[in-house]
PDB file of C-alpha atoms in Angstrom:
ATOM      1  CA  MET A 486      26.890  16.466  36.118  1.00  0.00           C
ATOM      2  CA  SER A 487      23.491  16.929  38.032  1.00  0.00           C
ATOM      3  CA  GLU A 488      23.418  20.692  37.622  1.00  0.00           C
ATOM      4  CA  PHE A 489      24.179  20.793  33.920  1.00  0.00           C
ATOM      5  CA  GLU A 490      20.836  22.131  31.879  1.00  0.00           C
ATOM      6  CA  VAL A 491      22.747  20.825  28.473  1.00  0.00           C
ATOM      7  CA  ILE A 492      24.594  17.585  27.584  1.00  0.00           C
ATOM      8  CA  VAL A 493      25.773  16.543  24.719  1.00  0.00           C
ATOM      9  CA  ILE A 494      26.726  12.797  23.788  1.00  0.00           C
ATOM     10  CA  ASN A 495      27.810  10.631  21.340  1.00  0.00           C
ATOM     11  CA  ARG A 496      25.355   8.131  19.901  1.00  0.00           C
ATOM     12  CA  GLU A 497      24.994   4.739  21.327  1.00  0.00           C
ATOM     13  CA  ARG A 498      28.390   5.123  23.441  1.00  0.00           C
ATOM     14  CA  THR A 499      26.295   7.137  25.922  1.00  0.00           C
ATOM     15  CA  PRO A 500      23.192   5.149  27.211  1.00  0.00           C
ATOM     16  CA  PHE A 501      20.935   7.678  28.511  1.00  0.00           C
ATOM     17  CA  THR A 502      18.212   5.565  30.687  1.00  0.00           C
ATOM     18  CA  ARG A 503      15.375   6.568  32.743  1.00  0.00           C
ATOM     19  CA  SER A 504      17.095   6.361  35.957  1.00  0.00           C
ATOM     20  CA  LEU A 505      19.733   9.084  34.465  1.00  0.00           C
ATOM     21  CA  PHE A 506      17.449  11.360  33.517  1.00  0.00           C
ATOM     22  CA  GLY A 507      15.696  11.261  37.001  1.00  0.00           C
ATOM     23  CA  ALA A 508      19.201  11.806  37.999  1.00  0.00           C
ATOM     24  CA  LEU A 509      19.714  14.942  36.433  1.00  0.00           C
ATOM     25  CA  PRO A 510      16.843  17.211  37.398  1.00  0.00           C
ATOM     26  CA  ASP A 511      18.131  20.449  36.066  1.00  0.00           C
ATOM     27  CA  LEU A 512      18.438  18.766  32.209  1.00  0.00           C
ATOM     28  CA  LYS A 513      16.600  20.739  29.619  1.00  0.00           C
ATOM     29  CA  LEU A 514      18.508  19.858  26.410  1.00  0.00           C
ATOM     30  CA  LEU A 515      20.152  16.491  25.527  1.00  0.00           C
ATOM     31  CA  VAL A 516      21.947  16.632  22.201  1.00  0.00           C
ATOM     32  CA  THR A 517      23.067  13.926  20.438  1.00  0.00           C
ATOM     33  CA  ASN A 518      24.844  13.077  16.901  1.00  0.00           C
ATOM     34  CA  GLY A 519      22.450  11.335  14.363  1.00  0.00           C
ATOM     35  CA  MET A 520      18.877  11.596  14.321  1.00  0.00           C
ATOM     36  CA  ARG A 521      18.421   8.081  15.472  1.00  0.00           C
ATOM     37  CA  ASN A 522      19.873   6.713  19.103  1.00  0.00           C
ATOM     38  CA  LEU A 523      18.479   3.662  20.537  1.00  0.00           C
ATOM     39  CA  SER A 524      20.524   4.262  23.763  1.00  0.00           C
ATOM     40  CA  ILE A 525      18.039   7.180  24.748  1.00  0.00           C
ATOM     41  CA  ASP A 526      14.991   6.430  26.549  1.00  0.00           C
ATOM     42  CA  LEU A 527      13.044   9.109  24.758  1.00  0.00           C
ATOM     43  CA  GLU A 528       9.708   8.265  26.394  1.00  0.00           C
ATOM     44  CA  ALA A 529      11.755   9.144  30.174  1.00  0.00           C
ATOM     45  CA  ALA A 530      13.280  12.180  28.168  1.00  0.00           C
ATOM     46  CA  ALA A 531       9.775  13.433  27.345  1.00  0.00           C
ATOM     47  CA  GLU A 532       8.444  12.657  30.695  1.00  0.00           C
ATOM     48  CA  HIS A 533      11.198  14.574  32.388  1.00  0.00           C
ATOM     49  CA  GLY A 534      10.767  17.791  30.346  1.00  0.00           C
ATOM     50  CA  VAL A 535      14.087  17.090  28.442  1.00  0.00           C
ATOM     51  CA  LEU A 536      14.090  17.916  24.631  1.00  0.00           C
ATOM     52  CA  VAL A 537      16.375  15.648  22.414  1.00  0.00           C
ATOM     53  CA  SER A 538      18.101  17.649  19.842  1.00  0.00           C
ATOM     54  CA  GLY A 539      19.832  15.385  16.794  1.00  0.00           C
ATOM     55  CA  THR A 540      22.037  16.317  13.714  1.00  0.00           C
ATOM     56  CA  ARG A 541      22.020  14.989  10.409  1.00  0.00           C
ATOM     57  CA  MET A 542      24.518  12.431   9.204  1.00  0.00           C
ATOM     58  CA  ARG A 543      26.740  11.953   6.096  1.00  0.00           C
ATOM     59  CA  GLY A 544      26.769   8.347   5.388  1.00  0.00           C
ATOM     60  CA  HIS A 545      29.544   7.849   3.130  1.00  0.00           C
ATOM     61  CA  SER A 546      31.872   6.914   6.173  1.00  0.00           C
ATOM     62  CA  THR A 547      29.704   3.937   6.657  1.00  0.00           C
ATOM     63  CA  VAL A 548      29.840   2.804   2.701  1.00  0.00           C
ATOM     64  CA  GLU A 549      33.495   2.974   2.739  1.00  0.00           C
ATOM     65  CA  LEU A 550      34.001   0.843   6.147  1.00  0.00           C
ATOM     66  CA  THR A 551      31.175  -1.579   4.212  1.00  0.00           C
ATOM     67  CA  TRP A 552      33.596  -1.959   1.499  1.00  0.00           C
ATOM     68  CA  GLY A 553      36.550  -2.101   3.765  1.00  0.00           C
ATOM     69  CA  LEU A 554      35.327  -5.102   5.506  1.00  0.00           C
ATOM     70  CA  ILE A 555      34.343  -6.711   2.207  1.00  0.00           C
ATOM     71  CA  LEU A 556      37.745  -6.437   0.825  1.00  0.00           C
ATOM     72  CA  GLY A 557      39.397  -7.105   3.937  1.00  0.00           C
ATOM     73  CA  LEU A 558      37.502 -10.432   4.123  1.00  0.00           C
ATOM     74  CA  MET A 559      37.790 -11.482   0.359  1.00  0.00           C
ATOM     75  CA  ARG A 560      41.607 -10.792   0.344  1.00  0.00           C
ATOM     76  CA  HIS A 561      42.564 -11.593   4.045  1.00  0.00           C
ATOM     77  CA  ILE A 562      44.044  -8.323   4.294  1.00  0.00           C
ATOM     78  CA  PRO A 563      44.205  -8.451   8.128  1.00  0.00           C
ATOM     79  CA  LYS A 564      45.636 -11.694   8.034  1.00  0.00           C
ATOM     80  CA  GLU A 565      48.042 -11.366   5.337  1.00  0.00           C
ATOM     81  CA  ASP A 566      49.446  -8.213   7.389  1.00  0.00           C
ATOM     82  CA  ARG A 567      50.006 -10.134  10.725  1.00  0.00           C
ATOM     83  CA  ALA A 568      51.885 -12.970   8.619  1.00  0.00           C
ATOM     84  CA  THR A 569      54.011 -10.560   6.739  1.00  0.00           C
ATOM     85  CA  ARG A 570      55.069  -8.917   9.987  1.00  0.00           C
ATOM     86  CA  GLN A 571      55.646 -12.271  11.355  1.00  0.00           C
ATOM     87  CA  GLY A 572      58.056 -13.195   8.197  1.00  0.00           C
ATOM     88  CA  HIS A 573      55.615 -15.377   6.254  1.00  0.00           C
ATOM     89  CA  TRP A 574      55.064 -14.616   2.837  1.00  0.00           C
ATOM     90  CA  GLN A 575      51.394 -15.089   0.888  1.00  0.00           C
ATOM     91  CA  THR A 576      49.636 -17.456   3.139  1.00  0.00           C
ATOM     92  CA  THR A 577      46.056 -17.242   1.597  1.00  0.00           C
ATOM     93  CA  LEU A 578      44.154 -17.286  -1.689  1.00  0.00           C
ATOM     94  CA  GLY A 579      41.961 -14.416  -1.952  1.00  0.00           C
ATOM     95  CA  VAL A 580      38.488 -14.003  -4.232  1.00  0.00           C
ATOM     96  CA  GLY A 581      38.224 -11.161  -6.629  1.00  0.00           C
ATOM     97  CA  LEU A 582      34.964  -9.212  -6.847  1.00  0.00           C
ATOM     98  CA  HIS A 583      34.618  -8.918 -10.397  1.00  0.00           C
ATOM     99  CA  ASP A 584      31.581 -11.135 -11.887  1.00  0.00           C
ATOM    100  CA  GLN A 585      30.646 -11.661  -8.159  1.00  0.00           C
ATOM    101  CA  VAL A 586      27.083 -10.937  -7.082  1.00  0.00           C
ATOM    102  CA  LEU A 587      26.614  -8.358  -4.312  1.00  0.00           C
ATOM    103  CA  GLY A 588      23.378  -8.861  -2.681  1.00  0.00           C
ATOM    104  CA  VAL A 589      22.633  -5.565  -0.624  1.00  0.00           C
ATOM    105  CA  ILE A 590      19.652  -6.030   2.026  1.00  0.00           C
ATOM    106  CA  GLY A 591      17.809  -2.306   2.122  1.00  0.00           C
ATOM    107  CA  LEU A 592      18.325  -0.137  -1.119  1.00  0.00           C
ATOM    108  CA  GLY A 593      18.115   3.326   0.803  1.00  0.00           C
ATOM    109  CA  ARG A 594      20.419   6.003   0.735  1.00  0.00           C
ATOM    110  CA  LEU A 595      23.420   3.995   2.055  1.00  0.00           C
ATOM    111  CA  GLY A 596      22.535   0.689   0.484  1.00  0.00           C
ATOM    112  CA  ALA A 597      22.370   2.725  -3.121  1.00  0.00           C
ATOM    113  CA  LEU A 598      26.003   3.930  -2.842  1.00  0.00           C
ATOM    114  CA  VAL A 599      27.127   0.448  -1.808  1.00  0.00           C
ATOM    115  CA  ALA A 600      25.292  -0.669  -4.886  1.00  0.00           C
ATOM    116  CA  ASP A 601      27.117   1.979  -7.001  1.00  0.00           C
ATOM    117  CA  VAL A 602      30.573   0.568  -5.531  1.00  0.00           C
ATOM    118  CA  GLY A 603      29.911  -2.781  -6.407  1.00  0.00           C
ATOM    119  CA  LYS A 604      28.957  -1.876  -9.911  1.00  0.00           C
ATOM    120  CA  VAL A 605      32.206   0.143 -10.402  1.00  0.00           C
ATOM    121  CA  PHE A 606      34.051  -3.309  -9.240  1.00  0.00           C
ATOM    122  CA  GLY A 607      32.145  -5.110 -11.979  1.00  0.00           C
ATOM    123  CA  MET A 608      29.715  -7.147  -9.863  1.00  0.00           C
ATOM    124  CA  GLU A 609      26.115  -8.109 -10.428  1.00  0.00           C
ATOM    125  CA  VAL A 610      23.949  -6.361  -7.946  1.00  0.00           C
ATOM    126  CA  ILE A 611      20.845  -7.512  -6.883  1.00  0.00           C
ATOM    127  CA  ALA A 612      18.733  -6.042  -3.628  1.00  0.00           C
ATOM    128  CA  TRP A 613      15.867  -6.920  -1.430  1.00  0.00           C
ATOM    129  CA  SER A 614      13.699  -5.525   1.345  1.00  0.00           C
ATOM    130  CA  GLN A 615      10.425  -5.712   2.662  1.00  0.00           C
ATOM    131  CA  ASN A 616       9.328  -2.205   1.111  1.00  0.00           C
ATOM    132  CA  LEU A 617      11.720  -2.493  -2.024  1.00  0.00           C
ATOM    133  CA  THR A 618       9.982  -1.590  -5.184  1.00  0.00           C
ATOM    134  CA  GLU A 619      10.643  -2.144  -8.767  1.00  0.00           C
ATOM    135  CA  THR A 620      10.382   1.543  -9.423  1.00  0.00           C
ATOM    136  CA  ARG A 621      13.187   2.139  -6.775  1.00  0.00           C
ATOM    137  CA  ALA A 622      15.512  -0.926  -7.828  1.00  0.00           C
ATOM    138  CA  ALA A 623      15.496   0.542 -11.524  1.00  0.00           C
ATOM    139  CA  GLU A 624      16.508   3.933 -10.149  1.00  0.00           C
ATOM    140  CA  VAL A 625      19.611   2.662  -8.557  1.00  0.00           C
ATOM    141  CA  GLY A 626      20.312   0.351 -11.420  1.00  0.00           C
ATOM    142  CA  VAL A 627      20.000  -2.929  -9.993  1.00  0.00           C
ATOM    143  CA  ALA A 628      17.606  -6.106  -9.856  1.00  0.00           C
ATOM    144  CA  ARG A 629      15.152  -6.819  -7.577  1.00  0.00           C
ATOM    145  CA  VAL A 630      14.616 -10.092  -6.432  1.00  0.00           C
ATOM    146  CA  ASP A 631      13.105 -11.944  -3.103  1.00  0.00           C
ATOM    147  CA  LYS A 632      14.931 -12.701  -0.078  1.00  0.00           C
ATOM    148  CA  GLU A 633      15.555 -16.299  -0.704  1.00  0.00           C
ATOM    149  CA  THR A 634      16.958 -15.544  -3.963  1.00  0.00           C
ATOM    150  CA  LEU A 635      19.061 -12.851  -3.175  1.00  0.00           C
ATOM    151  CA  LEU A 636      20.462 -15.362  -0.292  1.00  0.00           C
ATOM    152  CA  ALA A 637      20.959 -17.993  -2.508  1.00  0.00           C
ATOM    153  CA  ARG A 638      22.792 -16.082  -5.049  1.00  0.00           C
ATOM    154  CA  ALA A 639      25.048 -13.642  -3.310  1.00  0.00           C
ATOM    155  CA  ASP A 640      28.574 -14.206  -3.012  1.00  0.00           C
ATOM    156  CA  VAL A 641      28.627 -10.994  -0.328  1.00  0.00           C
ATOM    157  CA  VAL A 642      25.582 -10.060   1.311  1.00  0.00           C
ATOM    158  CA  THR A 643      25.508  -6.759   2.757  1.00  0.00           C
ATOM    159  CA  ILE A 644      22.915  -5.206   5.315  1.00  0.00           C
ATOM    160  CA  HIS A 645      21.722  -1.577   5.229  1.00  0.00           C
ATOM    161  CA  LEU A 646      18.463  -1.480   7.222  1.00  0.00           C
ATOM    162  CA  VAL A 647      17.197   0.451  10.213  1.00  0.00           C
ATOM    163  CA  LEU A 648      16.458  -1.758  13.443  1.00  0.00           C
ATOM    164  CA  SER A 649      12.908  -2.236  13.951  1.00  0.00           C
ATOM    165  CA  ASP A 650      10.522  -5.015  15.072  1.00  0.00           C
ATOM    166  CA  ARG A 651      10.529  -6.013  11.704  1.00  0.00           C
ATOM    167  CA  THR A 652      14.152  -6.543  11.005  1.00  0.00           C
ATOM    168  CA  ARG A 653      15.139  -7.711  14.173  1.00  0.00           C
ATOM    169  CA  GLY A 654      16.513 -11.186  13.749  1.00  0.00           C
ATOM    170  CA  LEU A 655      16.003 -10.803  10.115  1.00  0.00           C
ATOM    171  CA  ILE A 656      18.980 -13.153   9.086  1.00  0.00           C
ATOM    172  CA  GLY A 657      18.934 -16.217  11.170  1.00  0.00           C
ATOM    173  CA  ALA A 658      19.385 -19.550  10.787  1.00  0.00           C
ATOM    174  CA  LYS A 659      16.963 -20.268   8.108  1.00  0.00           C
ATOM    175  CA  GLU A 660      18.746 -17.378   6.023  1.00  0.00           C
ATOM    176  CA  PHE A 661      22.219 -18.676   6.667  1.00  0.00           C
ATOM    177  CA  SER A 662      21.314 -22.087   5.571  1.00  0.00           C
ATOM    178  CA  LEU A 663      20.290 -20.678   1.965  1.00  0.00           C
ATOM    179  CA  MET A 664      23.718 -18.719   1.451  1.00  0.00           C
ATOM    180  CA  LYS A 665      26.436 -20.535  -0.377  1.00  0.00           C
ATOM    181  CA  PRO A 666      29.190 -21.841   1.946  1.00  0.00           C
ATOM    182  CA  THR A 667      31.562 -19.660  -0.498  1.00  0.00           C
ATOM    183  CA  ALA A 668      29.643 -16.254   0.562  1.00  0.00           C
ATOM    184  CA  TYR A 669      30.062 -13.540   3.049  1.00  0.00           C
ATOM    185  CA  LEU A 670      28.028 -11.559   5.453  1.00  0.00           C
ATOM    186  CA  ILE A 671      28.419  -7.779   6.278  1.00  0.00           C
ATOM    187  CA  ASN A 672      26.757  -6.208   8.771  1.00  0.00           C
ATOM    188  CA  ALA A 673      27.258  -2.519   9.520  1.00  0.00           C
ATOM    189  CA  SER A 674      23.747  -1.598  10.469  1.00  0.00           C
ATOM    190  CA  ARG A 675      22.976  -2.901  13.620  1.00  0.00           C
ATOM    191  CA  GLY A 676      23.740  -5.940  15.552  1.00  0.00           C
ATOM    192  CA  PRO A 677      20.317  -7.359  16.405  1.00  0.00           C
ATOM    193  CA  ILE A 678      19.452  -7.523  12.915  1.00  0.00           C
ATOM    194  CA  VAL A 679      21.297 -10.716  12.952  1.00  0.00           C
ATOM    195  CA  ASP A 680      21.030 -13.526  15.236  1.00  0.00           C
ATOM    196  CA  GLU A 681      24.396 -13.706  17.224  1.00  0.00           C
ATOM    197  CA  GLY A 682      24.066 -17.071  17.661  1.00  0.00           C
ATOM    198  CA  ALA A 683      23.192 -18.178  14.416  1.00  0.00           C
ATOM    199  CA  LEU A 684      25.921 -16.322  12.924  1.00  0.00           C
ATOM    200  CA  VAL A 685      28.411 -18.031  15.309  1.00  0.00           C
ATOM    201  CA  GLU A 686      27.228 -21.888  14.437  1.00  0.00           C
ATOM    202  CA  ALA A 687      27.397 -20.725  10.541  1.00  0.00           C
ATOM    203  CA  LEU A 688      30.821 -19.608  10.800  1.00  0.00           C
ATOM    204  CA  ARG A 689      31.967 -22.602  12.827  1.00  0.00           C
ATOM    205  CA  ASN A 690      30.396 -25.044  10.825  1.00  0.00           C
ATOM    206  CA  GLY A 691      31.436 -23.597   7.281  1.00  0.00           C
ATOM    207  CA  THR A 692      27.855 -22.789   6.379  1.00  0.00           C
ATOM    208  CA  ILE A 693      29.203 -19.574   5.107  1.00  0.00           C
ATOM    209  CA  ALA A 694      32.416 -18.341   4.382  1.00  0.00           C
ATOM    210  CA  GLY A 695      32.942 -15.675   6.740  1.00  0.00           C
ATOM    211  CA  ALA A 696      31.673 -12.398   8.167  1.00  0.00           C
ATOM    212  CA  GLY A 697      32.587  -8.376   8.175  1.00  0.00           C
ATOM    213  CA  ILE A 698      30.790  -7.277  11.626  1.00  0.00           C
ATOM    214  CA  ASP A 699      30.967  -3.751  12.932  1.00  0.00           C
ATOM    215  CA  VAL A 700      28.033  -4.335  15.315  1.00  0.00           C
ATOM    216  CA  PHE A 701      27.082  -6.170  18.000  1.00  0.00           C
ATOM    217  CA  ASP A 702      24.141  -7.054  20.125  1.00  0.00           C
ATOM    218  CA  VAL A 703      25.959  -5.648  23.297  1.00  0.00           C
ATOM    219  CA  GLU A 704      28.467  -2.870  22.716  1.00  0.00           C
ATOM    220  CA  PRO A 705      31.235  -3.415  23.256  1.00  0.00           C
ATOM    221  CA  PRO A 706      31.095  -7.092  23.073  1.00  0.00           C
ATOM    222  CA  PRO A 707      32.512  -9.006  26.544  1.00  0.00           C
ATOM    223  CA  PRO A 708      36.186 -10.218  26.190  1.00  0.00           C
ATOM    224  CA  ASP A 709      34.915 -14.034  25.615  1.00  0.00           C
ATOM    225  CA  HIS A 710      32.523 -13.324  22.874  1.00  0.00           C
ATOM    226  CA  PRO A 711      32.664 -16.108  20.430  1.00  0.00           C
ATOM    227  CA  LEU A 712      32.923 -13.971  17.215  1.00  0.00           C
ATOM    228  CA  LEU A 713      36.016 -12.403  18.568  1.00  0.00           C
ATOM    229  CA  LYS A 714      37.688 -15.980  18.485  1.00  0.00           C
ATOM    230  CA  LEU A 715      36.747 -17.043  14.955  1.00  0.00           C
ATOM    231  CA  GLU A 716      39.495 -16.543  12.124  1.00  0.00           C
ATOM    232  CA  ASN A 717      37.273 -16.291   9.193  1.00  0.00           C
ATOM    233  CA  THR A 718      35.769 -12.572  10.350  1.00  0.00           C
ATOM    234  CA  VAL A 719      36.801  -9.052  10.188  1.00  0.00           C
ATOM    235  CA  ILE A 720      35.492  -6.900  13.162  1.00  0.00           C
ATOM    236  CA  THR A 721      35.424  -3.318  13.938  1.00  0.00           C
ATOM    237  CA  PRO A 722      34.293  -1.359  17.024  1.00  0.00           C
ATOM    238  CA  HIS A 723      30.963   0.180  15.619  1.00  0.00           C
ATOM    239  CA  ILE A 724      33.101   2.883  13.547  1.00  0.00           C
ATOM    240  CA  GLY A 725      30.815   2.998  10.412  1.00  0.00           C
ATOM    241  CA  TYR A 726      30.124   7.005  10.717  1.00  0.00           C
ATOM    242  CA  VAL A 727      33.347   7.580  12.650  1.00  0.00           C
ATOM    243  CA  ALA A 728      35.232   9.496  10.688  1.00  0.00           C
ATOM    244  CA  ARG A 729      37.101  12.863  10.838  1.00  0.00           C
ATOM    245  CA  GLN A 730      34.995  14.957   8.398  1.00  0.00           C
ATOM    246  CA  ASN A 731      31.837  13.164   9.973  1.00  0.00           C
ATOM    247  CA  TYR A 732      32.585  14.328  13.299  1.00  0.00           C
ATOM    248  CA  ARG A 733      33.330  17.861  12.292  1.00  0.00           C
ATOM    249  CA  PHE A 734      29.750  17.909  10.648  1.00  0.00           C
ATOM    250  CA  PHE A 735      27.907  16.338  14.002  1.00  0.00           C
ATOM    251  CA  PHE A 736      29.818  19.207  16.181  1.00  0.00           C
ATOM    252  CA  GLU A 737      28.799  21.925  13.852  1.00  0.00           C
ATOM    253  CA  GLN A 738      25.047  20.711  14.149  1.00  0.00           C
ATOM    254  CA  MET A 739      25.244  20.081  17.832  1.00  0.00           C
ATOM    255  CA  VAL A 740      26.313  23.793  18.236  1.00  0.00           C
ATOM    256  CA  GLU A 741      23.865  24.895  16.043  1.00  0.00           C
ATOM    257  CA  GLY A 742      21.210  22.935  18.186  1.00  0.00           C
ATOM    258  CA  VAL A 743      22.327  24.529  21.330  1.00  0.00           C
ATOM    259  CA  GLU A 744      22.239  27.766  19.995  1.00  0.00           C
ATOM    260  CA  ALA A 745      18.545  27.259  18.586  1.00  0.00           C
ATOM    261  CA  TRP A 746      17.590  25.832  21.880  1.00  0.00           C
ATOM    262  CA  LEU A 747      18.811  28.866  23.717  1.00  0.00           C
ATOM    263  CA  LYS A 748      16.882  31.054  21.417  1.00  0.00           C
ATOM    264  CA  GLY A 749      13.770  29.106  22.151  1.00  0.00           C
ATOM    265  CA  GLU A 750      13.533  27.590  18.848  1.00  0.00           C
ATOM    266  CA  PRO A 751      15.017  24.111  19.377  1.00  0.00           C
ATOM    267  CA  ILE A 752      15.629  22.172  15.950  1.00  0.00           C
ATOM    268  CA  ARG A 753      15.824  18.405  14.752  1.00  0.00           C
ATOM    269  CA  LEU A 754      13.736  17.098  17.659  1.00  0.00           C
ATOM    270  CA  LEU A 755      13.568  13.075  18.391  1.00  0.00           C
ATOM    271  CA  GLU A 756       9.998  12.258  19.527  1.00  0.00           C
ATOM    272  CA  PRO A 757       9.128   9.139  21.515  1.00  0.00           C
ATOM    273  CA  PRO A 758       7.800   6.153  19.312  1.00  0.00           C
ATOM    274  CA  ALA A 759       3.975   6.803  18.727  1.00  0.00           C
ATOM    275  CA  GLY A 760       1.669   4.537  20.484  1.00  0.00           C
TER     276      GLY A 760
END
């Protein structure tokens, strides 16, 4: 691979570290799907003279997976599927969504779409983030509340934030203690937004009823990861964006990015963080 000038990678599936850039002296262009990829050392890329180009992304598949996790948890779909195959019949009592409270943390593009679906299900939708304004909440048609109120009132808390210094560890032991013991947490954003140790304890102790998890601190998680052993979870392998339509969209834009670079007009460049 050391002789290639262009390499195309799939988001966090292929980490590009400083040492890897050093081992690829001929590399000139690295193309990734998405406009954020924390597994690429962008500073090292710049130092080695490598341009990094991204693609736009359609968020609908992540919204759909979020609701798959919610429904899977609250109606015990994975558990009932296994039980039925083993000869059992109706082993659980699920919880409906109508008249429940949906708490959306992060009301950007994806959070707003999740909120819209919640309203279709007849849920009351409340929202919070560090930057959320009354104007934005009104545009989406939800109620803006403070963080503590959201955690205390919501039957389902779903996270739709970008990982940053401000959001890392945003949900920890204190936040879980505010939630209802009947509440569910959904994280299809980034693993480190939630303190994994605190989540494991909250699930083990019945502080919350369950969690739908698509993302982890370390991906893939080790086989002995405690979240994988808990019954009150539904777990998927970071597949929020993994849908045929999204991949077709990615591949078209990746080719477009390579063609633009060949013409000397690179597009959608990812830059190292300022400072």
